[in-house]
PDB file of C-alpha atoms and ligand atoms in Angstrom:
ATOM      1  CA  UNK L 214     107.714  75.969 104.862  1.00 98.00           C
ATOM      2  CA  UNK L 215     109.238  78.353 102.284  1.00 98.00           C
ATOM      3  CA  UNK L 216     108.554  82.130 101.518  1.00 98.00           C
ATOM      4  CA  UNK L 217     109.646  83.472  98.405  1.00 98.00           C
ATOM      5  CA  UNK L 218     110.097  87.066  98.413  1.00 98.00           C
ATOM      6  CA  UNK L 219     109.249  87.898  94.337  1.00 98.00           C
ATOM      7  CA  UNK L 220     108.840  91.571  94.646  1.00 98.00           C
ATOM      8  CA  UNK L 221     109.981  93.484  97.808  1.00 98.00           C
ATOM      9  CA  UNK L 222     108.681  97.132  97.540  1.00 98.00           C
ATOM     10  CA  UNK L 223     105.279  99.273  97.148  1.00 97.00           C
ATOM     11  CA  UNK L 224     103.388 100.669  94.610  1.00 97.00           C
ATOM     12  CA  UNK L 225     106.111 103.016  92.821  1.00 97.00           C
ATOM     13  CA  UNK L 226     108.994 100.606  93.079  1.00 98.00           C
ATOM     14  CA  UNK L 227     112.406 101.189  93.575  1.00 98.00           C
ATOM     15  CA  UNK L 228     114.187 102.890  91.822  1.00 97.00           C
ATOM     16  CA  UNK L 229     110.365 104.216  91.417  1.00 97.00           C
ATOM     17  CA  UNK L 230     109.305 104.915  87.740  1.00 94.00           C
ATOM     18  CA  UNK L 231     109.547 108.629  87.843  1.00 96.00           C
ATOM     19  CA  UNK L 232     112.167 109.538  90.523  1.00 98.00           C
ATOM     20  CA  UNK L 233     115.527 111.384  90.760  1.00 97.00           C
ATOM     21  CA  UNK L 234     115.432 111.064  94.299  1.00 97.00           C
ATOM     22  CA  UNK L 235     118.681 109.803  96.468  1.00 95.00           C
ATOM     23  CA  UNK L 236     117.497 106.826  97.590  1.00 95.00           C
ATOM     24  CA  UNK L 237     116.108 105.626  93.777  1.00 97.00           C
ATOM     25  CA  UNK L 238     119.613 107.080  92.801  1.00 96.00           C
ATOM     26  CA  UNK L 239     121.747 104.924  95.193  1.00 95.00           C
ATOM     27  CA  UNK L 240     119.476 101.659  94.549  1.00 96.00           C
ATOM     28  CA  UNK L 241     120.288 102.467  90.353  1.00 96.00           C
ATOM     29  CA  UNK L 242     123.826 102.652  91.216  1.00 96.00           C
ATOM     30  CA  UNK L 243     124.081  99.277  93.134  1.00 95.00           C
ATOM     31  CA  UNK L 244     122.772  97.180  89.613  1.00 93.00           C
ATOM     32  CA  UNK L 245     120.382  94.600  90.206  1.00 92.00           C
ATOM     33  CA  UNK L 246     121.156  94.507  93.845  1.00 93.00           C
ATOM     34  CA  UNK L 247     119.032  97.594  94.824  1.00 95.00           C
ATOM     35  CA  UNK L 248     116.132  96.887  92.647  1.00 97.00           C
ATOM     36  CA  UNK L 249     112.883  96.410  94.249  1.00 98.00           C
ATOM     37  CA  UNK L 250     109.788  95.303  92.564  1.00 98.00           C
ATOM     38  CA  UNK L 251     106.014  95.555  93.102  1.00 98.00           C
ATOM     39  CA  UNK L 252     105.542  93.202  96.132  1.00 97.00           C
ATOM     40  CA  UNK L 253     104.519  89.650  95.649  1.00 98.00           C
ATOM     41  CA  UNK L 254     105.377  86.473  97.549  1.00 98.00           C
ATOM     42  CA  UNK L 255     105.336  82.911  96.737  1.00 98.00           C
ATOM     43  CA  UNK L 256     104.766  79.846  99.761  1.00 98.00           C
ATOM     44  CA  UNK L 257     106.509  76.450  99.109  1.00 98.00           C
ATOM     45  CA  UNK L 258     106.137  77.335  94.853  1.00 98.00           C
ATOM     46  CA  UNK L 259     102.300  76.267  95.716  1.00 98.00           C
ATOM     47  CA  UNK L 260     100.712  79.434  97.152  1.00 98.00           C
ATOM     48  CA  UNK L 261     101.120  82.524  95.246  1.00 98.00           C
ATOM     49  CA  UNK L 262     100.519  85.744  97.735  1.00 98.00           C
ATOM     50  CA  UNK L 263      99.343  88.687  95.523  1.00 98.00           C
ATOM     51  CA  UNK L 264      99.674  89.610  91.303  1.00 98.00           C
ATOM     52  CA  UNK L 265     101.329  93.164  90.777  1.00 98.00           C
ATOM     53  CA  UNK L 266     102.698  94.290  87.744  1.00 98.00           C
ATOM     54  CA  UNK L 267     105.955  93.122  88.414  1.00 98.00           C
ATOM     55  CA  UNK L 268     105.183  89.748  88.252  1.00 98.00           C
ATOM     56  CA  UNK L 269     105.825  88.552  84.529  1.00 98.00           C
ATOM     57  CA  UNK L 270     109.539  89.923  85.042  1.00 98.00           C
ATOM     58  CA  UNK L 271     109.376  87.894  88.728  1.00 98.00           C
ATOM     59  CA  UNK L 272     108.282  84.733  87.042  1.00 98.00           C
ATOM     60  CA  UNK L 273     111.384  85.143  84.729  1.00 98.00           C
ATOM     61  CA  UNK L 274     114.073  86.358  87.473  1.00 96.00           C
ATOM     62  CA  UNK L 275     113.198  82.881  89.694  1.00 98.00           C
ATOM     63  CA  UNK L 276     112.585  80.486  86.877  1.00 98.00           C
ATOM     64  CA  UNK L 277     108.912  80.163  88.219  1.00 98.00           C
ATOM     65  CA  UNK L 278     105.839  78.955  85.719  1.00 97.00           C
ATOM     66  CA  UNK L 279     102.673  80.209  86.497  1.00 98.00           C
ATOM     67  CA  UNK L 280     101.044  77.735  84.928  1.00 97.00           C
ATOM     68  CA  UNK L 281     101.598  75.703  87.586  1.00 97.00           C
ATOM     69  CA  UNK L 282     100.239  77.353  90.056  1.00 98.00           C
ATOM     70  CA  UNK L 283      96.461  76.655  92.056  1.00 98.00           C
ATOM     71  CA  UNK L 284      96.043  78.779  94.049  1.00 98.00           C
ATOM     72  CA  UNK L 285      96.322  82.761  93.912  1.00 98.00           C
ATOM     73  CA  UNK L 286      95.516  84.487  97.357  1.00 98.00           C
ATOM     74  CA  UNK L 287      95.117  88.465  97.277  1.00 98.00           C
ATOM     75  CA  UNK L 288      95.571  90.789 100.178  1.00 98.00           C
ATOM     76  CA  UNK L 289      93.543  93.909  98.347  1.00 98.00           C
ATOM     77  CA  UNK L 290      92.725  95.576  95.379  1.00 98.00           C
ATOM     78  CA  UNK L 291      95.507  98.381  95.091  1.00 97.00           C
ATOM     79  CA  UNK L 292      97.191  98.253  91.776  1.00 95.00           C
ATOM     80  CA  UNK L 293     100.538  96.860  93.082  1.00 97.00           C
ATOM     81  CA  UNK L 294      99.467  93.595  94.655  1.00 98.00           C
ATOM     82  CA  UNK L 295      96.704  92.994  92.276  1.00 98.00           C
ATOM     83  CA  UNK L 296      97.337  93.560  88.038  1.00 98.00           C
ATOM     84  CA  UNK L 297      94.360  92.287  86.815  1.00 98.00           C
ATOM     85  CA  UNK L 298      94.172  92.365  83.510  1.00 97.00           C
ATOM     86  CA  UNK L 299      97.601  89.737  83.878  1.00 98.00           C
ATOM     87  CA  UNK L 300      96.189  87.692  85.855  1.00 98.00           C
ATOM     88  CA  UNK L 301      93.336  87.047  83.016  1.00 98.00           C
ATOM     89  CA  UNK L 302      95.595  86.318  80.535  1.00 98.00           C
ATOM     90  CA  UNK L 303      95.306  83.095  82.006  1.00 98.00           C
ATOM     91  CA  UNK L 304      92.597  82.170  79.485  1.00 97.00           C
ATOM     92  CA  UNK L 305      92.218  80.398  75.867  1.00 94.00           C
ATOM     93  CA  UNK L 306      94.494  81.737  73.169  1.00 95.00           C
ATOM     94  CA  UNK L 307      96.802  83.727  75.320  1.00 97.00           C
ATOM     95  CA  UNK L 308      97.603  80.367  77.704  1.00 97.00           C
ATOM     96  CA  UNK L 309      98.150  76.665  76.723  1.00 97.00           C
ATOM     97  CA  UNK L 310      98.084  74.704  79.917  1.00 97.00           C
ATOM     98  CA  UNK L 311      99.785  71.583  79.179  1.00 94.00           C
ATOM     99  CA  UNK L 312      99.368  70.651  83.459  1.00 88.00           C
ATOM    100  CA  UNK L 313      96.482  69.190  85.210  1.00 93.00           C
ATOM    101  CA  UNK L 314      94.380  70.772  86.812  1.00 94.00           C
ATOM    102  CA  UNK L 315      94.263  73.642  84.889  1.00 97.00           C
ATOM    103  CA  UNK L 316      92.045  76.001  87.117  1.00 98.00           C
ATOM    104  CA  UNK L 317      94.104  78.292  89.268  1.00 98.00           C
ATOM    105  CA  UNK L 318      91.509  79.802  91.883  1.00 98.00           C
ATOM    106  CA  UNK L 319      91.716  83.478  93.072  1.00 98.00           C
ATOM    107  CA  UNK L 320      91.131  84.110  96.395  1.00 99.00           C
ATOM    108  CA  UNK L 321      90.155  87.304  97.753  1.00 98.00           C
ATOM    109  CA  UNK L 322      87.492  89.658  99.280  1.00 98.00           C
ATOM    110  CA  UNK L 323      84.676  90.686  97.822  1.00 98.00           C
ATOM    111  CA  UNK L 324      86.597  93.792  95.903  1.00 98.00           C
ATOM    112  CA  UNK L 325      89.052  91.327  94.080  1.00 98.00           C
ATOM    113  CA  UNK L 326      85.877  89.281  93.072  1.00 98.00           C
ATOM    114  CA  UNK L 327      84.617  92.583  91.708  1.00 98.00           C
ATOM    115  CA  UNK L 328      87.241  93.134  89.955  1.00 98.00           C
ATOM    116  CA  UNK L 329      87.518  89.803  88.332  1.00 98.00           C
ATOM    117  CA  UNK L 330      84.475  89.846  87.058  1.00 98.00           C
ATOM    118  CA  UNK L 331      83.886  89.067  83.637  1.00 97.00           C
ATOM    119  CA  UNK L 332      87.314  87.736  83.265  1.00 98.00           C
ATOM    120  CA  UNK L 333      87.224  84.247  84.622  1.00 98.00           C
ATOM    121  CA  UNK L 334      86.596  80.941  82.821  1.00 97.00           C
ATOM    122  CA  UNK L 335      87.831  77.191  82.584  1.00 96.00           C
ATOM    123  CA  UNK L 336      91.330  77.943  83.799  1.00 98.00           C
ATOM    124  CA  UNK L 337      90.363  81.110  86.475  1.00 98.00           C
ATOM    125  CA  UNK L 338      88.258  80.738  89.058  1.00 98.00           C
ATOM    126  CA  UNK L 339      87.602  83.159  91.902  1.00 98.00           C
ATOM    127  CA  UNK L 340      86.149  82.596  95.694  1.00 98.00           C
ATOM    128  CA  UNK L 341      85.566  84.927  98.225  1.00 98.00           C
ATOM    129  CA  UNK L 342      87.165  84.312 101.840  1.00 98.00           C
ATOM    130  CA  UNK L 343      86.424  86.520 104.906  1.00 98.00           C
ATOM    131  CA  UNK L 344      88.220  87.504 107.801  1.00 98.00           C
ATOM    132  CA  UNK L 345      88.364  84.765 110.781  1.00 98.00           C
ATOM    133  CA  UNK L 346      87.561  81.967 108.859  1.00 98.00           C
ATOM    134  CA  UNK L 347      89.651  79.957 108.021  1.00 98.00           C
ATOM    135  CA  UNK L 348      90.214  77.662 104.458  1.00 98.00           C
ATOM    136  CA  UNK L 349      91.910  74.167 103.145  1.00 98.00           C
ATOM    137  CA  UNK L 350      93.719  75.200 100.415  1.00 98.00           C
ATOM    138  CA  UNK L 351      95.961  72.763  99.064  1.00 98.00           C
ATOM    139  CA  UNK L 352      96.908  71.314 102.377  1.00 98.00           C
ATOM    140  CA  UNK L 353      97.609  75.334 103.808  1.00 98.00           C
ATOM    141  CA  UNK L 354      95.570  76.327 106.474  1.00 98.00           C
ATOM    142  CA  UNK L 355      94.900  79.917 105.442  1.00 98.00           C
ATOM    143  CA  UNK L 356      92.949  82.351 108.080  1.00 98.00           C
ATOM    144  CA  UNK L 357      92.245  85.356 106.363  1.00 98.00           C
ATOM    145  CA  UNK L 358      92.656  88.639 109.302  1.00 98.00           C
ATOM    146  CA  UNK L 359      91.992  91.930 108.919  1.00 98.00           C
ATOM    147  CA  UNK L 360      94.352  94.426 107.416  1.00 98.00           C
ATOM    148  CA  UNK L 361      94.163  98.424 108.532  1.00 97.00           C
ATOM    149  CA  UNK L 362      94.324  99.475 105.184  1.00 97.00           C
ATOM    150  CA  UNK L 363      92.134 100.729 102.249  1.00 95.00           C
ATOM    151  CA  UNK L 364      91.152 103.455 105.237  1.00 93.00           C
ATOM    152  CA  UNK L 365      88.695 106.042 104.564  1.00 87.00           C
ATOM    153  CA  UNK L 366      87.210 108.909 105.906  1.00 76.00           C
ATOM    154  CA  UNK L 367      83.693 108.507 104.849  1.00 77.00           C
ATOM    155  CA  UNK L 368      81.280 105.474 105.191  1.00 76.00           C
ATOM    156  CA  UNK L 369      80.386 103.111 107.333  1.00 78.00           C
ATOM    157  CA  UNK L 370      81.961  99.357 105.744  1.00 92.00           C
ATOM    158  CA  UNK L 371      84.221  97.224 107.128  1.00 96.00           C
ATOM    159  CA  UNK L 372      85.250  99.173 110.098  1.00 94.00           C
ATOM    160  CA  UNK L 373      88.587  98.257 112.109  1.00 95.00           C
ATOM    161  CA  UNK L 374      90.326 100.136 115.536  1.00 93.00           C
ATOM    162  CA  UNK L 375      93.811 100.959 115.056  1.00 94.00           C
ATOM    163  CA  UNK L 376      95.397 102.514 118.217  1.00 93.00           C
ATOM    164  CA  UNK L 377      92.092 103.241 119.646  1.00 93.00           C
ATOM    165  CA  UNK L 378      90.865 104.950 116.774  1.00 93.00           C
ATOM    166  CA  UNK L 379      87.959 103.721 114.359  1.00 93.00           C
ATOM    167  CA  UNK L 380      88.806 103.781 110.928  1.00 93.00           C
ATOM    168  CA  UNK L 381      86.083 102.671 108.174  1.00 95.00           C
ATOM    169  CA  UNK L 382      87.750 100.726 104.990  1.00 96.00           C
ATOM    170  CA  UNK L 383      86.692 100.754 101.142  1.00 95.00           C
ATOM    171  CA  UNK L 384      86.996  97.408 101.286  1.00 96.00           C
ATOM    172  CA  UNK L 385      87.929  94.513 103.577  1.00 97.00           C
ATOM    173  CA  UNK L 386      91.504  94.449 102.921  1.00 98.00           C
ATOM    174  CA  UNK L 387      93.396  91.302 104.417  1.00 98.00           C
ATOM    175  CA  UNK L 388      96.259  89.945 105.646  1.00 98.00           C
ATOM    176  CA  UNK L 389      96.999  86.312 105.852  1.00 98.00           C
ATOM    177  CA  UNK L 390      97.901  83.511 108.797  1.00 98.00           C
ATOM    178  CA  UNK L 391      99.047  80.231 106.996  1.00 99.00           C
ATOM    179  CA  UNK L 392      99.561  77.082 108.428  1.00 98.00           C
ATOM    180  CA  UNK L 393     101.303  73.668 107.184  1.00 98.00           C
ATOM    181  CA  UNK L 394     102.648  70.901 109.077  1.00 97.00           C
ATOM    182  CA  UNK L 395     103.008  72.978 112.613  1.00 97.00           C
ATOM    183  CA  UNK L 396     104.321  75.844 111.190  1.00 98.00           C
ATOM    184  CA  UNK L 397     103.120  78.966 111.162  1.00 98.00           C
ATOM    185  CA  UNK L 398     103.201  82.183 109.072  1.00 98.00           C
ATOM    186  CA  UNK L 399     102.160  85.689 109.274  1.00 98.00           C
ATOM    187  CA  UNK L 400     101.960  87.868 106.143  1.00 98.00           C
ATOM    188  CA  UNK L 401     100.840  91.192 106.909  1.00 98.00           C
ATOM    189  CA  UNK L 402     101.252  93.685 103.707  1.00 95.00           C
ATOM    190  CA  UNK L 403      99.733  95.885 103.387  1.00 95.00           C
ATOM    191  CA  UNK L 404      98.658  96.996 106.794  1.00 98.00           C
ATOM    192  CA  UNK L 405      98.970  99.205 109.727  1.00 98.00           C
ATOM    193  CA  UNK L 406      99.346  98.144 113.013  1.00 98.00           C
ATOM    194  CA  UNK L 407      97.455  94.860 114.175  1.00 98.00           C
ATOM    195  CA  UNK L 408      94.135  95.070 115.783  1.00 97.00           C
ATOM    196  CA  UNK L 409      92.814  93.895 119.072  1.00 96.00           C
ATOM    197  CA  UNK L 410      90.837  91.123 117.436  1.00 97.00           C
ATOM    198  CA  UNK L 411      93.679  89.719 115.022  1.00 98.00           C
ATOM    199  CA  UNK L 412      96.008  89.692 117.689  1.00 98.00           C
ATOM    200  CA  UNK L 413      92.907  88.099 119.855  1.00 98.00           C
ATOM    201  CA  UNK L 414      92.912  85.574 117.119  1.00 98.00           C
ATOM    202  CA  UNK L 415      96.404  84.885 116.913  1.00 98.00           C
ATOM    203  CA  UNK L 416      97.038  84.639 120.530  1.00 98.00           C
ATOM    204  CA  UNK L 417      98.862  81.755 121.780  1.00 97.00           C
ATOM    205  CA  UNK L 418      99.431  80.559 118.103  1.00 98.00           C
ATOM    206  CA  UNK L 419     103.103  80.271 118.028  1.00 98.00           C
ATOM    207  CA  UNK L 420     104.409  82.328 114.869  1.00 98.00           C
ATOM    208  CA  UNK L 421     107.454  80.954 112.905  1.00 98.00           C
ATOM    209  CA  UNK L 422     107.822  83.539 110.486  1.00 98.00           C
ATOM    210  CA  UNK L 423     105.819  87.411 110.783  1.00 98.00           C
ATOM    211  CA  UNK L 424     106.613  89.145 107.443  1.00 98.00           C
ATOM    212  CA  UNK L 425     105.644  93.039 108.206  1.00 98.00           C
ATOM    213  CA  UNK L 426     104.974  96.033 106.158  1.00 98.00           C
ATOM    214  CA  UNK L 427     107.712  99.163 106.250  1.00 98.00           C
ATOM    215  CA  UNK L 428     106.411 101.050 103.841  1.00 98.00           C
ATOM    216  CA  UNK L 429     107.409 104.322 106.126  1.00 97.00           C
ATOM    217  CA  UNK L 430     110.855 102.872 106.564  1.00 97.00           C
ATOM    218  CA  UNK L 431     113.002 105.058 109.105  1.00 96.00           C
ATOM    219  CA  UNK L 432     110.069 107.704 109.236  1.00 95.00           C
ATOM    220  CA  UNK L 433     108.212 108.210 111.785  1.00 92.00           C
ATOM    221  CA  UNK L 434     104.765 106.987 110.885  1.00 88.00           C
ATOM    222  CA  UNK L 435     101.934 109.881 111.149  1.00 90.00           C
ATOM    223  CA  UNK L 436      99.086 108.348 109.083  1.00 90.00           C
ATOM    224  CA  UNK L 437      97.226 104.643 109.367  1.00 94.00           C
ATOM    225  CA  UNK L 438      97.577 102.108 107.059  1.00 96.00           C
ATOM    226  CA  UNK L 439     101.347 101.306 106.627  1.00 97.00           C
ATOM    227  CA  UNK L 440     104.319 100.977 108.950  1.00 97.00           C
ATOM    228  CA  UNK L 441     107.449 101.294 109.458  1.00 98.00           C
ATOM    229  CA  UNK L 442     110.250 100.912 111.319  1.00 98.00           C
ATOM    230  CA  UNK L 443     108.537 102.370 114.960  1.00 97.00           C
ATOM    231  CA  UNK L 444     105.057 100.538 114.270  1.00 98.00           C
ATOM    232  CA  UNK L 445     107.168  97.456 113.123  1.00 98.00           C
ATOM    233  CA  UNK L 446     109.011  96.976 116.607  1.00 98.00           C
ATOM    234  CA  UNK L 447     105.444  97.601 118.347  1.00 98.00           C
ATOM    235  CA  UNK L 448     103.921  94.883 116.486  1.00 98.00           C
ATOM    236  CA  UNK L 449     106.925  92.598 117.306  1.00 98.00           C
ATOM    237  CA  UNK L 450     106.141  93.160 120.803  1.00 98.00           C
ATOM    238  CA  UNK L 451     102.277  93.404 120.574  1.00 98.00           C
ATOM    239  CA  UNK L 452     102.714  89.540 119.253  1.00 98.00           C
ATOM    240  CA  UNK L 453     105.452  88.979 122.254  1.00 98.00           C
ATOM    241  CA  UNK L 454     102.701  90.283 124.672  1.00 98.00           C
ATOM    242  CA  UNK L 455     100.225  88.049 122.923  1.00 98.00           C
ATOM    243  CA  UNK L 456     102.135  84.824 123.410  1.00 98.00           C
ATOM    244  CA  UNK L 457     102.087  84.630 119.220  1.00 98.00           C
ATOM    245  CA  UNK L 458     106.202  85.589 118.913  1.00 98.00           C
ATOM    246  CA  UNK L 459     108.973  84.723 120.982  1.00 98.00           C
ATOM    247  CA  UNK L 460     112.849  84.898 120.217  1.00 97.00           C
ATOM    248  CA  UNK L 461     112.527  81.933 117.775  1.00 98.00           C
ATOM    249  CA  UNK L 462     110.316  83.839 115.911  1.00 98.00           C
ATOM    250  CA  UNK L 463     111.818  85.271 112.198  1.00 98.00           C
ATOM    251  CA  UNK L 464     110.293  88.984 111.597  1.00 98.00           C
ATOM    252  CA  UNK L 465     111.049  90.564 108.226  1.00 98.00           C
ATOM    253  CA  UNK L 466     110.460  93.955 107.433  1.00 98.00           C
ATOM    254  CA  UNK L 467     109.126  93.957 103.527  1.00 98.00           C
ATOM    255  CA  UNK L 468     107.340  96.283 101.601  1.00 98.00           C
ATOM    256  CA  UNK L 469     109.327  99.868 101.240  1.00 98.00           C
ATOM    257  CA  UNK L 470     108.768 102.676  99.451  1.00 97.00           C
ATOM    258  CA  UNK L 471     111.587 104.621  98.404  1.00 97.00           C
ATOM    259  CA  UNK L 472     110.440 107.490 101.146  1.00 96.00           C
ATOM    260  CA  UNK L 473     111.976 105.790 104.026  1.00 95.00           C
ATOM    261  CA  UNK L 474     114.340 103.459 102.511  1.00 95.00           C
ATOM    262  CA  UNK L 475     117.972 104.999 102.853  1.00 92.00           C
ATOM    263  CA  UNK L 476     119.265 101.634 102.245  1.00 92.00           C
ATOM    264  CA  UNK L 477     119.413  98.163 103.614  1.00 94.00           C
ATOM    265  CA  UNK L 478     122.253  99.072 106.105  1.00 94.00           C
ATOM    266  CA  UNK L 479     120.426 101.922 107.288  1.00 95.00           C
ATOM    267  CA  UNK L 480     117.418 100.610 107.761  1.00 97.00           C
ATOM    268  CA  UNK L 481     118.898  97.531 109.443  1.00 98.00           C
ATOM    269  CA  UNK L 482     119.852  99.702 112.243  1.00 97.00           C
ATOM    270  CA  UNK L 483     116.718 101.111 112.941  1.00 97.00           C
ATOM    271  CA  UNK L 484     115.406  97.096 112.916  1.00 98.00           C
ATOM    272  CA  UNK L 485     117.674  95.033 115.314  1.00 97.00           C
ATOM    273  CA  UNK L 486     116.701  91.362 114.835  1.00 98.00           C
ATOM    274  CA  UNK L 487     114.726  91.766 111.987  1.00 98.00           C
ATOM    275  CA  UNK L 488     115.695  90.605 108.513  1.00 98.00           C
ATOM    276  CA  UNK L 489     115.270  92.944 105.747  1.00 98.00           C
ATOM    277  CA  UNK L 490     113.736  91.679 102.397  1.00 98.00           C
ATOM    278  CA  UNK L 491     114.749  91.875  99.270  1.00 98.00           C
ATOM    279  CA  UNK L 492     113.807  90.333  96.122  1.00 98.00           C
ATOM    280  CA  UNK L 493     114.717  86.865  95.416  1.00 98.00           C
ATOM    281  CA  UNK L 494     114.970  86.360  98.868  1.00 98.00           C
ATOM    282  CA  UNK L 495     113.956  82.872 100.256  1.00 98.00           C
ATOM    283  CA  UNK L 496     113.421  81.738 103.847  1.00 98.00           C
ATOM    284  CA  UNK L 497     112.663  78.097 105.578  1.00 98.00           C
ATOM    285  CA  UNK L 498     111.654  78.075 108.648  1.00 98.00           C
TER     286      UNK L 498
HETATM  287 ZN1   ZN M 670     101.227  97.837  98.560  1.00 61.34          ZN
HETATM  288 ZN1   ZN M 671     112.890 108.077  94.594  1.00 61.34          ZN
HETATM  289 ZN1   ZN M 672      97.851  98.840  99.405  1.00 61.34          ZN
END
């Protein structure tokens, strides 16, 4: 299996849009090198992971067509992993689709179906996975987990425990286990540390590759629903203790916000043994 890293950082980018900031400063300075876009992933050049706004540019950078892509799994609904007025360009007029099949199918929770209503047709299609189930798509094995994200105070849906606590989420983010030919992959953006009953799931599951959210970078993480560094080296051994990771398994840390990110050098540090994305980065395992 393949990963494609297409876009490497969260919702403000980096350099982010707006920011004077040191760390947006340093990535200008270092060209295309320190550029991080909206994240976005891409398995094998069949399984697209998430649709930010950074993805026309990513198609271009990597010489990908998204016409020929199937299938289009989303983690959640937050603006940087899911553009979705793009993704319905993928319609008559705006797209001639010279490739059979045509259809491209959207996969997501209930939100993303929400969102996509209205805009599907003869070449978009959208279905609704859940956590703990797991799919066929094109020959993946994809199990759908929980994410702690989309965390809220109020209500009572789609409730998760993260380090003891209950949170309640606005919708049932996701992260995704995919699995080809013995091989195994974790992609867990955007969430916090994993919960009893993912790591339940995945026990005993030996993981090839566990791509993990940094978000906080070299901060220390206070608040639930991203990691970084600290929460990044629990995980590693949470899986360890869970039988899922052992030292042949990759870990990447992925998904950083300019807050955090003093570089990759930096960062590295704070990360033995763990690779540190960037985009246009591509790994077999
Ligand atoms: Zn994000
Ligand atoms: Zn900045
Ligand atoms: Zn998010």
């Amino acid at each position: 299996m393949k990963l494609l890293y297409l876009g490497t950082a969260a919702a403000e980018a980096i350099p982010a849009l707006f920011c004077e900031c040191e760390a947006c400063q340093k990535a200008r300075s270092l060209g295309r090198a320190g550029i991080r876009g909206r994240a976005g992933s891409l398995v094998d050049g069949v399984l697209k992971i998430d649709f930010g706004p950074d993805s026309y540019r990513q198609m271009l950078d990597n010489g990908l067509s998204y016409a020929k892509i199937h299938s289009l799994l989303i983690t959640h609904t937050h603006e940087d992993h899911l553009a979705v007025d793009e993704v319905a360009l993928r319609r008559q007029v705006t797209a001639h689709i010279h490739t059979e099949p045509k259809l491209m199918t959207v996969y997501g929770n209930a939100a993303v179906g929400e969102k996509l209503r209205g805009k599907t047709g003869e070449m978009l299609a959208f279905s609704e996975i859940k956590p703990f189930v797991s799919y066929d798509i094109e020959g993946y094995t994809v199990t759908p987990l929980d994410a702690v994200h989309c965390c809220t105070a109020e209500g009572s849906d789609f409730p998760v425990i993260c380090r003891g606590k209950l949170y309640h989420r606005s919708e049932n983010a996701l992260i995704f286990l995919i699995e080809k030919d013995g091989k195994r992959l974790l992609y867990a953006h955007d969430t916090d540390e994993l919960t009893t009953e993912d790591l339940s799931f995945l026990r005993g599951k030996h993981l090839d590759l566990v791509s993990l959210d940094c978000t906080n970078g070299v901060l220390r993480s206070t608040w639930t629903g991203h990691m970084g560094a600290d929460r990044d080296k629990l995980t590693r051994q949470a899986l360890r203790d869970f039988g899922a990771a052992d030292e042949k398994t990759i870990f990447v840390a992925n998904h950083f916000s300019h807050n955090g990110f003093p570089g990759e050098e930096e960062l590295q540090r704070e990360l033995p043994g763990f690779l540190i994305s960037h985009d246009g980065m591509e790994i077999e395992f």
